[in-house]
Coordinates of C-alpha atoms in Angstrom, one line a residue:
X1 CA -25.9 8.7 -15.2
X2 CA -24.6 7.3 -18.3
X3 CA -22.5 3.6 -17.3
X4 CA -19.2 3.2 -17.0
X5 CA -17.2 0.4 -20.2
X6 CA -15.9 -2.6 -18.9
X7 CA -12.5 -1.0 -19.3
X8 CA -13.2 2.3 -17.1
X9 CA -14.8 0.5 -14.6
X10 CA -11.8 -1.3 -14.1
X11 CA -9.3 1.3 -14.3
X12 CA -11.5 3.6 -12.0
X13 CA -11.5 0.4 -9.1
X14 CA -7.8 0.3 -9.9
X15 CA -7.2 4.0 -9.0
X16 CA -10.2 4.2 -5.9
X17 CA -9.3 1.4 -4.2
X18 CA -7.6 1.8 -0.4
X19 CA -5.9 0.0 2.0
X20 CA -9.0 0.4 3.9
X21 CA -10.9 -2.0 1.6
X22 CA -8.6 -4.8 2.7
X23 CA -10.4 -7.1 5.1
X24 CA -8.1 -9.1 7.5
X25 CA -9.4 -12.5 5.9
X26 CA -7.9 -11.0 2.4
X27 CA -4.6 -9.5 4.8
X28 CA -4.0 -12.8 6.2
X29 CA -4.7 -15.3 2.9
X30 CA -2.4 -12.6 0.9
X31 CA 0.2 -12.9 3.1
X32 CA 0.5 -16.9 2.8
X33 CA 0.8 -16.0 -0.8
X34 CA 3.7 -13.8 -0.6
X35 CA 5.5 -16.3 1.9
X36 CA 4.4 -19.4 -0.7
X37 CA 5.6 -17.3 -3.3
X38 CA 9.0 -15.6 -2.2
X39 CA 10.0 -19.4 -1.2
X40 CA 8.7 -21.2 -5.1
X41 CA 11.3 -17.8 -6.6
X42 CA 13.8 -18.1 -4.2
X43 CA 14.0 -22.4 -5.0
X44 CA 13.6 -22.0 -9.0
X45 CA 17.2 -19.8 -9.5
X46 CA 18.5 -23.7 -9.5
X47 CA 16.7 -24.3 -12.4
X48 CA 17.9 -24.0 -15.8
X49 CA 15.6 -22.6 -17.3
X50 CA 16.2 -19.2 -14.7
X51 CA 19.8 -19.3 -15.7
X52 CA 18.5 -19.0 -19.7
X53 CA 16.5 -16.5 -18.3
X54 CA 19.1 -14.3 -16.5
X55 CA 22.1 -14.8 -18.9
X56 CA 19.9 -13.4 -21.7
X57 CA 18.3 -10.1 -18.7
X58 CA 21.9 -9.5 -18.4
X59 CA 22.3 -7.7 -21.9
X60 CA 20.4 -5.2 -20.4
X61 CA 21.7 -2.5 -17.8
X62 CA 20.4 1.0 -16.4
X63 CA 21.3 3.4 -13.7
X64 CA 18.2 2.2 -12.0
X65 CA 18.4 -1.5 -10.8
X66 CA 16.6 -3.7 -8.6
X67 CA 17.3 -7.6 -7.0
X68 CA 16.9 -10.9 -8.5
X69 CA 16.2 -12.8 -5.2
X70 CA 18.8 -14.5 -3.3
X71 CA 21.3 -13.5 -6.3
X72 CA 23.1 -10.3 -4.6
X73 CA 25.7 -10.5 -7.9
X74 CA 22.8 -10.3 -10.2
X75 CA 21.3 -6.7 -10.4
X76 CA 18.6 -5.7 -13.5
X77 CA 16.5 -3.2 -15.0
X78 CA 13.5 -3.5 -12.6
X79 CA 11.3 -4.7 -15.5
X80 CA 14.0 -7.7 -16.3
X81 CA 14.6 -8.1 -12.4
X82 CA 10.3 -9.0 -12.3
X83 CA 11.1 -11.1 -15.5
X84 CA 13.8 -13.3 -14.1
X85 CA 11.8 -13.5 -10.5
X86 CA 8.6 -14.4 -11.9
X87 CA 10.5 -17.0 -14.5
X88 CA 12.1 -18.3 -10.8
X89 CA 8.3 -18.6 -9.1
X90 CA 6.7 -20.9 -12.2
X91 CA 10.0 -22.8 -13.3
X92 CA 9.1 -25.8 -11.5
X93 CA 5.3 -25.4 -11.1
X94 CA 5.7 -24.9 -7.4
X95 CA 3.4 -21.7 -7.1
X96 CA -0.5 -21.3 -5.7
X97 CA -3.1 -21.6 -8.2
X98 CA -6.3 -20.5 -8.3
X99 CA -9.8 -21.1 -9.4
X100 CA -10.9 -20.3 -12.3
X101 CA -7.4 -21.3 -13.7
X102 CA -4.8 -19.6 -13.4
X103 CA -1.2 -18.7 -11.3
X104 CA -2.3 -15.1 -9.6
X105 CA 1.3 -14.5 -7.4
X106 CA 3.9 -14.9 -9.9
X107 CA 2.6 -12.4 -12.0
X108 CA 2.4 -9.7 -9.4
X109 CA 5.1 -9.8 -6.6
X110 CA 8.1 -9.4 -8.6
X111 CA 6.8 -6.5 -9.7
X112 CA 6.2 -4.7 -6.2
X113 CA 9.5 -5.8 -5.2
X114 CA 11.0 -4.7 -8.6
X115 CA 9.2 -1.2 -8.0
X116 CA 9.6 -1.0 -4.2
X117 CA 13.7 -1.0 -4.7
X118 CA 14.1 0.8 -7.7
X119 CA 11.7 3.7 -7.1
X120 CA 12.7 4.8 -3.3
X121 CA 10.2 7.5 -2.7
X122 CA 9.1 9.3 0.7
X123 CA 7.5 8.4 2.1
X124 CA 8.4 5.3 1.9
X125 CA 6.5 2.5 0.2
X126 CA 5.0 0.3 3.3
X127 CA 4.4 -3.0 3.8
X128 CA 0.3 -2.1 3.6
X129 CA 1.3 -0.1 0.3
X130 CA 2.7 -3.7 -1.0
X131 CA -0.4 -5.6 0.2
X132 CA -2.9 -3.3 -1.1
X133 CA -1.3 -3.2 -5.0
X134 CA -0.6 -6.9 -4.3
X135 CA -4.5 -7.6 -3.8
X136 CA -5.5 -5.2 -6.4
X137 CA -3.6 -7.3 -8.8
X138 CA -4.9 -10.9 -7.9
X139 CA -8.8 -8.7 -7.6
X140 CA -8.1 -7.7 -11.4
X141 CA -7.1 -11.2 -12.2
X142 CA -10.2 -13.1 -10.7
X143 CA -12.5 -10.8 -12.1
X144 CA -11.1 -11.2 -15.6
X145 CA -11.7 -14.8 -15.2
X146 CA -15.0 -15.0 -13.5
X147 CA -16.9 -12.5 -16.0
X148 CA -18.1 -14.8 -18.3
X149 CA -18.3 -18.5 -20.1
X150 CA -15.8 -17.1 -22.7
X151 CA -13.3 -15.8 -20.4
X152 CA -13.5 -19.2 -18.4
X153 CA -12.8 -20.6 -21.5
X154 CA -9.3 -18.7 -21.6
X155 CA -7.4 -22.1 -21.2
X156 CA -8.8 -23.9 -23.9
X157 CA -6.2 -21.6 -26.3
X158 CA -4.2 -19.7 -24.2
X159 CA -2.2 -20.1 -20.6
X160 CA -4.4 -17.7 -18.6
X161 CA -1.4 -16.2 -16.8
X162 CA 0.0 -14.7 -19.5
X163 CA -3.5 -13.3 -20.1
X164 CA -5.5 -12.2 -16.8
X165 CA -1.6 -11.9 -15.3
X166 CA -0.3 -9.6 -17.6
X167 CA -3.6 -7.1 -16.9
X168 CA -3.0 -8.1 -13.4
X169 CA 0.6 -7.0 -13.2
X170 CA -0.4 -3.8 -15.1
X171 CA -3.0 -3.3 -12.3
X172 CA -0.9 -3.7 -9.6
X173 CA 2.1 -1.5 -11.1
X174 CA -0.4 1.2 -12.0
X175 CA -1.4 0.8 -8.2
X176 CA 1.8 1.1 -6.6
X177 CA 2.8 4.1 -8.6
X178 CA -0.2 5.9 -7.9
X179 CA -1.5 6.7 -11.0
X180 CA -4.4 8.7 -12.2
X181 CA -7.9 6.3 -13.3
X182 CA -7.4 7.8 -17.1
X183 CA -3.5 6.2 -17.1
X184 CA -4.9 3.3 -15.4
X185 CA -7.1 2.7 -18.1
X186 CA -4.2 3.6 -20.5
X187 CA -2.0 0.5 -19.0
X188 CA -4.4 -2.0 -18.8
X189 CA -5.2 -1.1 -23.0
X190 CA -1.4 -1.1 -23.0
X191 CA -0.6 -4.7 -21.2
X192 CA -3.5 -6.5 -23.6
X193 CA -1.2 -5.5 -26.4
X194 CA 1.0 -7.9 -24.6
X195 CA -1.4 -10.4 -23.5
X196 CA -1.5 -14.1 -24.8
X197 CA 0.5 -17.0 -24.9
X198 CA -0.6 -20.3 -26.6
X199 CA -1.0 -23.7 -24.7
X200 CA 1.1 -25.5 -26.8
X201 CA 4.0 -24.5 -25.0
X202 CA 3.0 -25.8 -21.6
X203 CA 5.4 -28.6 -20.4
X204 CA 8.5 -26.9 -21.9
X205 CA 11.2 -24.8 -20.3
X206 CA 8.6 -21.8 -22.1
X207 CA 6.0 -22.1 -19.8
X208 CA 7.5 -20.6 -17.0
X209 CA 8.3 -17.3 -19.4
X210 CA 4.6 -16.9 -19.2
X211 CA 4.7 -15.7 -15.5
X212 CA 8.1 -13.4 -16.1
X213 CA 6.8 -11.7 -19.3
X214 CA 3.4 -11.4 -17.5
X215 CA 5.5 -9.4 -14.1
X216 CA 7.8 -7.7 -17.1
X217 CA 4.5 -6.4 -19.4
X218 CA 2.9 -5.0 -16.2
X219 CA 5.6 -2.8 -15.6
X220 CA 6.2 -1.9 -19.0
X221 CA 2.3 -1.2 -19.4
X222 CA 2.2 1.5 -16.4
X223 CA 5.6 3.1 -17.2
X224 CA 4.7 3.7 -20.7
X225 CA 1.0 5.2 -19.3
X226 CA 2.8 7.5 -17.4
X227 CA 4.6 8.6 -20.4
X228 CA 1.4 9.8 -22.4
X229 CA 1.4 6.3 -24.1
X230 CA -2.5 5.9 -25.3
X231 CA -4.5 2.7 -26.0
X232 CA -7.6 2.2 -26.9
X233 CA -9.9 3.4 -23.7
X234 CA -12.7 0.1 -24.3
X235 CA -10.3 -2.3 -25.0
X236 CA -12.2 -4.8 -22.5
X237 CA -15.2 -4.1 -24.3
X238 CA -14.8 -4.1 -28.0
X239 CA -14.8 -7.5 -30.1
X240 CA -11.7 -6.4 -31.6
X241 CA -9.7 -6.3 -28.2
X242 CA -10.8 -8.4 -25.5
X243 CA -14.4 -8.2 -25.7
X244 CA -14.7 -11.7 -27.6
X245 CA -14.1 -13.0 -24.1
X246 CA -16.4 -10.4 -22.1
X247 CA -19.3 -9.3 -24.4
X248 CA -21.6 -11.2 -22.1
X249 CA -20.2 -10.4 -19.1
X250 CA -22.3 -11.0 -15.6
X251 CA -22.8 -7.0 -14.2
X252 CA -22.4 -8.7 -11.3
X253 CA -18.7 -9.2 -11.3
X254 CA -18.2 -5.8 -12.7
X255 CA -15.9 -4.1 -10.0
X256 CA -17.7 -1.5 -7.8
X257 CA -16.7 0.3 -4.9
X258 CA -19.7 0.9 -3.6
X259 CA -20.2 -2.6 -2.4
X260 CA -16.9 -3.7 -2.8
X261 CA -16.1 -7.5 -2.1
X262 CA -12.7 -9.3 -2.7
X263 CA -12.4 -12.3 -4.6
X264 CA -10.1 -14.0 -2.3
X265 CA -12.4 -13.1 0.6
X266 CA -15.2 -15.6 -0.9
X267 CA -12.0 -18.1 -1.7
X268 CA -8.4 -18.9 -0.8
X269 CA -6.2 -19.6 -3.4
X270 CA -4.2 -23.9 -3.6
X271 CA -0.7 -24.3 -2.3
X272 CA 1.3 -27.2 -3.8
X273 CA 3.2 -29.6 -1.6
X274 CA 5.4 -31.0 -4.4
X275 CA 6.2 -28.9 -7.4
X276 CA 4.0 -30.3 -10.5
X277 CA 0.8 -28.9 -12.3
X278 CA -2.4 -29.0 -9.5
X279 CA -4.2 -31.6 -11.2
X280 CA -1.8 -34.4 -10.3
X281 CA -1.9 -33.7 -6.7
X282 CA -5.2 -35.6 -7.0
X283 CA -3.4 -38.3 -8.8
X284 CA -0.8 -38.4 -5.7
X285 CA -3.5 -38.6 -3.1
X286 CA -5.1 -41.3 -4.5
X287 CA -2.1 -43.5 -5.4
X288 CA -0.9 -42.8 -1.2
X289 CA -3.9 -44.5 -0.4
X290 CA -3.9 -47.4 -2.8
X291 CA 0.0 -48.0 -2.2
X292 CA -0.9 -48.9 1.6
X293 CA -2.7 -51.9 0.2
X294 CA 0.1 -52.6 -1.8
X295 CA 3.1 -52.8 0.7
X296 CA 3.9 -51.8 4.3
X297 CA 5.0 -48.3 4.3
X298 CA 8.5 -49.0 3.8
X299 CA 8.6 -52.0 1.5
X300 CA 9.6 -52.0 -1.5
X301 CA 6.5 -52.2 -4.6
X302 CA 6.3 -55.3 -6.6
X303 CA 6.1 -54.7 -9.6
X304 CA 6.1 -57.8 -11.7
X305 CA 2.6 -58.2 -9.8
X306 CA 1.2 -55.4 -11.0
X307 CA -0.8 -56.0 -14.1
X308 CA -3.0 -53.3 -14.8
X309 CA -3.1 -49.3 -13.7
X310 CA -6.5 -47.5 -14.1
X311 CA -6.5 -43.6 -13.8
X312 CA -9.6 -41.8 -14.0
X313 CA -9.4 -38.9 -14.3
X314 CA -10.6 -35.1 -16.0
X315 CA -9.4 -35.1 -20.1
X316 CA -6.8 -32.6 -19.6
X317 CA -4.7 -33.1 -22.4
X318 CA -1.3 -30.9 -21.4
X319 CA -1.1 -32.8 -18.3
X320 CA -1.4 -36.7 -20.5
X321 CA 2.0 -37.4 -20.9
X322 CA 2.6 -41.4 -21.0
X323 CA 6.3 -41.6 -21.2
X324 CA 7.7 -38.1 -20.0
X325 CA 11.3 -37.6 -20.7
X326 CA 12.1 -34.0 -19.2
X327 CA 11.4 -32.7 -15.9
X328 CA 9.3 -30.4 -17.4
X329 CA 6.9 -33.3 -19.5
X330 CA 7.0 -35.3 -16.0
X331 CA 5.6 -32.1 -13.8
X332 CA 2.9 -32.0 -16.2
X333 CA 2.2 -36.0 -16.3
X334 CA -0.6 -37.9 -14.6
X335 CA 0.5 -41.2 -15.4
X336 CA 4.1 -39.9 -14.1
X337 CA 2.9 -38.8 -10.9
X338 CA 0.7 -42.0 -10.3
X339 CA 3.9 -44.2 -10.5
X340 CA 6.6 -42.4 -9.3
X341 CA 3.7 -42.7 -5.6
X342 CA 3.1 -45.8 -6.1
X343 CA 6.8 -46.9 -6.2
X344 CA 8.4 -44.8 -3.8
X345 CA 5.4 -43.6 -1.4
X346 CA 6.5 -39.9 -1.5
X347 CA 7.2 -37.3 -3.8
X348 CA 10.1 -34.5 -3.1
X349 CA 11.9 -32.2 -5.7
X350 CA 14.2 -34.9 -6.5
X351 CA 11.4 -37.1 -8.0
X352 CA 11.7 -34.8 -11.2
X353 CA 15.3 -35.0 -12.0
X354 CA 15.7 -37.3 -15.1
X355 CA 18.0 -39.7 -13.2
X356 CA 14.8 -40.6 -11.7
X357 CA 11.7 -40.3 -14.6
X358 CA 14.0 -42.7 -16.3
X359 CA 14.3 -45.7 -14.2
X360 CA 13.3 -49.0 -15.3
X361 CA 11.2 -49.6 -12.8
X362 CA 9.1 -46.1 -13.5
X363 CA 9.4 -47.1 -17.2
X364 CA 7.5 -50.4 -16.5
X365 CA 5.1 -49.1 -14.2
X366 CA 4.2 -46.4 -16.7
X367 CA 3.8 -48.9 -19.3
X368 CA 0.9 -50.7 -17.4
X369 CA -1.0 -47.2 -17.2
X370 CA -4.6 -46.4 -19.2
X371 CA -6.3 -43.5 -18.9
X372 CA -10.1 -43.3 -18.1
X373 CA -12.4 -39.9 -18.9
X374 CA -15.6 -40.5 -16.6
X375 CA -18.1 -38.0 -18.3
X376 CA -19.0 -36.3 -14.7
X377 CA -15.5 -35.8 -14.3
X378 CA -14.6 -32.1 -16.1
X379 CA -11.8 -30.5 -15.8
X380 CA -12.3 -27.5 -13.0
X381 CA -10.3 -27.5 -10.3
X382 CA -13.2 -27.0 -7.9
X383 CA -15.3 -30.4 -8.7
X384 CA -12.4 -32.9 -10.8
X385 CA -11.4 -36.0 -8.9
X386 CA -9.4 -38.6 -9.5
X387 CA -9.5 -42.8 -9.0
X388 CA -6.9 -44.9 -9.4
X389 CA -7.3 -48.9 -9.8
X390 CA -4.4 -51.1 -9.4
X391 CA -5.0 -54.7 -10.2
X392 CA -2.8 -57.3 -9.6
X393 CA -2.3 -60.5 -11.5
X394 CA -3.7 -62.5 -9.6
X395 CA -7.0 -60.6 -10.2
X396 CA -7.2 -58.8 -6.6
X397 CA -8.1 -55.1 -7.6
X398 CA -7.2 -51.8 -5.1
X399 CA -9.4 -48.9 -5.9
X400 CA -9.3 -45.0 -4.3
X401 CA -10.7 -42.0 -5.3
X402 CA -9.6 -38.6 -4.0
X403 CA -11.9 -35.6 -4.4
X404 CA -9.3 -33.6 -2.7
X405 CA -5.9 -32.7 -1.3
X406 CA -4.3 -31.4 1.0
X407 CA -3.1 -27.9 0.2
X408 CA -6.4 -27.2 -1.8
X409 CA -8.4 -24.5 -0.5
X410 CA -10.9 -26.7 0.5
X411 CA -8.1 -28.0 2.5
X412 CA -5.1 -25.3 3.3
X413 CA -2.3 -26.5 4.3
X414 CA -1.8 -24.9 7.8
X415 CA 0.3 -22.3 8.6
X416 CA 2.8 -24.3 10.3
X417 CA 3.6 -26.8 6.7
X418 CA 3.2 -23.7 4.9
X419 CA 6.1 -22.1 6.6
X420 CA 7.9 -25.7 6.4
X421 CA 7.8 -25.3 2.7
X422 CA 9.4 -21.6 2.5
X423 CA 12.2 -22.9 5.0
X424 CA 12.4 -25.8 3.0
X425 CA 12.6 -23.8 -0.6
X426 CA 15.6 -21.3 1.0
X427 CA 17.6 -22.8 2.8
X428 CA 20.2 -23.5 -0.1
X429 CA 19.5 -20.1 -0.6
X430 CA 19.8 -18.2 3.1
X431 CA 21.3 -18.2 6.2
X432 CA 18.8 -19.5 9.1
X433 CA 18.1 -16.2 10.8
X434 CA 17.6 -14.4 7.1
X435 CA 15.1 -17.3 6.7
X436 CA 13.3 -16.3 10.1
X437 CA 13.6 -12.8 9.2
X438 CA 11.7 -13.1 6.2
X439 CA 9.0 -15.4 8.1
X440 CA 8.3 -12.5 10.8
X441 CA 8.8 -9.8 8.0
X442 CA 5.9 -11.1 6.0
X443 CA 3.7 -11.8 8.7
X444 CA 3.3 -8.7 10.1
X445 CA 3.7 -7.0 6.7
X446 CA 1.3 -5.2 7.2
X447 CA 3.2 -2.7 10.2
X448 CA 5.8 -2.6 7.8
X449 CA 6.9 1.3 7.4
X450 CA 9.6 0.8 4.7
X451 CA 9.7 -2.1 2.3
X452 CA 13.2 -1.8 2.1
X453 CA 13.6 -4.0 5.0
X454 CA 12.1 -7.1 2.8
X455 CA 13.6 -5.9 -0.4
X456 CA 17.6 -6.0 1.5
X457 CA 16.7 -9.3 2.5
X458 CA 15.5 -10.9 -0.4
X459 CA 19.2 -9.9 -2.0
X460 CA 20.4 -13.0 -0.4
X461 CA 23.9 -12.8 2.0
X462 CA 27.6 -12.5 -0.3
X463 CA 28.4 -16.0 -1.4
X464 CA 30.5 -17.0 1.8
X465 CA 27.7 -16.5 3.9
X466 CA 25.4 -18.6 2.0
X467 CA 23.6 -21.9 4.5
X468 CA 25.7 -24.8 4.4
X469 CA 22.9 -27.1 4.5
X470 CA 22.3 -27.2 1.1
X471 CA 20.5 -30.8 0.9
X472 CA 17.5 -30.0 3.5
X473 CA 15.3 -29.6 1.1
X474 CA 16.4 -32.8 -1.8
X475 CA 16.5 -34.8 1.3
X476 CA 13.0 -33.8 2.4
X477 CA 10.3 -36.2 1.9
X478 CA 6.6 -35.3 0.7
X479 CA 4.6 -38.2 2.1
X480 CA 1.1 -37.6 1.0
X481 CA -0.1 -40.9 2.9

């Protein structure tokens, strides 16, 4: 029997798997995913760069729409709907990231919930319809990324969302609509044609494009298959198309249904407790613990007795940022991070607004930073750690390492904080009982019969109706101590 490309293999796992091959451990982490990543959207329509995003999705209409979420005045094209939602999910750096690097759930749920609204169908599409495409997506992204050294490699020159992501949105699109394997294999030759996006534009209001255009792409990619649209069938296998990254590929990671086994089965996926890049959360950790020999747990930091600030840590470049002077720059800063704990003990939303990265007494602190590259330390988020050293004039030194945090998936946050977070994300957003709704909606998604009951929610109630409580969230506290 003559073996199957890279590509066709792909596709034809794509097309054969069923909602069968879903094991409850993959049911149950996909589900946190959703809820983690329904509450990062629902939070970034605040942010500017989603209001850039929208204004410009606006030029475009159809007779077929679907819902931005929590925005019922806002109605799209269901490919610029997924746009401006997945822009939402990334715009403060608030979604789950996984190992090898990358953001799976941004690129992937808007466009199910894009597809689910615009394309009623009957039956209709169920919550295990969702969950199945859903998986099939973040599958086709962790096997991109764990084929070989060169695909690791990915985030040395692009932003491996708007790489595995975009072939990962194709995937789950192509599931959801049920095509054939051969227009499988015709979108995911499609999306690579709209693969890539460089790292140079990480820590800008870009970055979070990378996620929307990824959920867009997908969409466009399957919609285009099922037109006739043809791509080259080995695109996944030739030098010239995406073979540079997989032309020594592991046959091991080469889907299979025969002996099927889900990636997210072997390893659950990091949710962030404050919204910043993952590798600072280290940072955080450690300067909670070397605060408390600082100052009690209220008091106020001295500074002028601070003389020196060590960090540690992996040499990841995008995320050195020594005097950040956008929200954007300070989400992506270690030394930012280090201070803004060490002075304050806590870090909410509220820590990135520029009324705060520029205060004095941040400005000082980060002045007394240096940065430290231990060889052993490399840059994967499975093994980095970070050590922080504070020493004070009078020569007394502080020292903690952290090899984890909590919300890594060697240390989920539980179910109880991870539904804290969602209620904390909407609640400018939605009414209390919409909020619960959604909670109880997602957990038992899949019993589900008809999507339409998450898809009428996630419109968001007619301005009027919209919580009162508006602050519960900027006057929540993250206290990693």
């Amino acid at each position: 029997m003559m073996l199957k490309s890279i590509t066709e293999s792909f596709a034809t796992t794509i097309h054969g798997l069923k909602a069968g091959h879903l094991t409850d451990r993959v049911i149950q982490r996909s589900k946190r995913m959703i809820l983690d990543t329904l509450g990062a959207g629902f939070l970034g329509t605040s942010t500017e760069v989603f209001h850039k995003a929208s204004q410009y999705s606006k030029i475009y209409s159809s007779n077929i729409t679907s819902t931005v979420w929590g925005r019922p005045d806002i109605r799209l094209p269901p490919t610029y709907a997924a746009f401006v939602n997945g822009v939402a999910i990334h715009s403060m750096d608030f979604d789950d990231t996984w190992h090898p690097a990358t953001h799976p759930s941004g690129a992937v749920l808007p466009v199910l919930t894009a597809l689910a609204e615009a394309l009623p169908r009957s039956p209709k599409f169920s919550g295990l319809d969702l969950l199945l495409a859903f998986n099939v997506g973040i599958e086709v992204q962790g096997r991109l990324l764990h084929f070989a050294k060169e695909a690791k490699d990915i985030p040395k020159r692009f932003h491996p969302p708007s790489v595995v992501g975009t072939l990962g949105s194709a995937a789950t699109a192509s599931k959801f609509l049920g095509l054939s394997s051969t227009k499988c294999q015709e979108a995911l030759a499609i999306a690579v044609s709209h693969a890539g996006a460089p790292m140079a534009n990480a820590a800008t209001q870009t970055k979070p494009l990378h996620i929307g255009n990824a959920a867009k792409h997908g969409i466009e990619a399957a919609f285009l298959a099922m037109l006739g649209l043809q791509g080259n069938k080995q695109v996944l296998d030739l030098e010239a198309g995406f073979g540079a990254f997989y032309a020594n590929y592991s046959p091991k990671v080469l889907p299979n249904l025969d002996s099927y086994s889900w990636l997210l089965d072997q390893q659950d996926v990091a949710f962030k407790r404050f919204p910043a890049h993952l590798c600072t959360h280290w940072v955080a950790d450690a300067a909670a613990s070397v605060r408390k020999n600082l100052v009690a747990e209220t008091a106020l930091l001295p500074i002028d007795y601070i003389k020196r600030i060590v960090l540690r840590i992996p040499n990841v470049q995008y995320v050195n940022r020594p005097f950040p002077d956008s929200e954007h720059e300070a989400r992506h800063s270690f030394q930012y991070v280090a201070c803004a704990m060490l002075l304050d003990g806590s870090i909410a939303i509220p820590a990135f607004h520029e009324c705060q990265i520029n205060r004095p007494q941040v400005r000082e602190l980060l002045s007394k930073v240096e940065l430290e590259y231990p060889p052993d330390n490399l840059p994967s988020f499975n093994t980095l750690y970070c050590e922080i050293s504070v020493t004070l004039k009078d020569g007394a030194t502080f020292t903690h390492r952290s090899d984890t945090f909590y919300g890594h998936w060697r240390k989920p946050l539980s179910q109880e904080d991870l539904e804290e977070k969602f209620r904390a994300n909407v609640s400018n957003m939605l009414p209390c009982d919409t909020v619960e709704s959604l909670i109880k909606i997602v957990e038992n998604l899949e019993d589900l019969e008809d999507c339409s009951v998450l898809t009428t929610l996630l419109k968001g109630p007619s301005p009027p109706e919209v919580a009162s409580n508006s602050s519960a969230y900027n006057n929540s506290i993250t206290n990693l101590s």
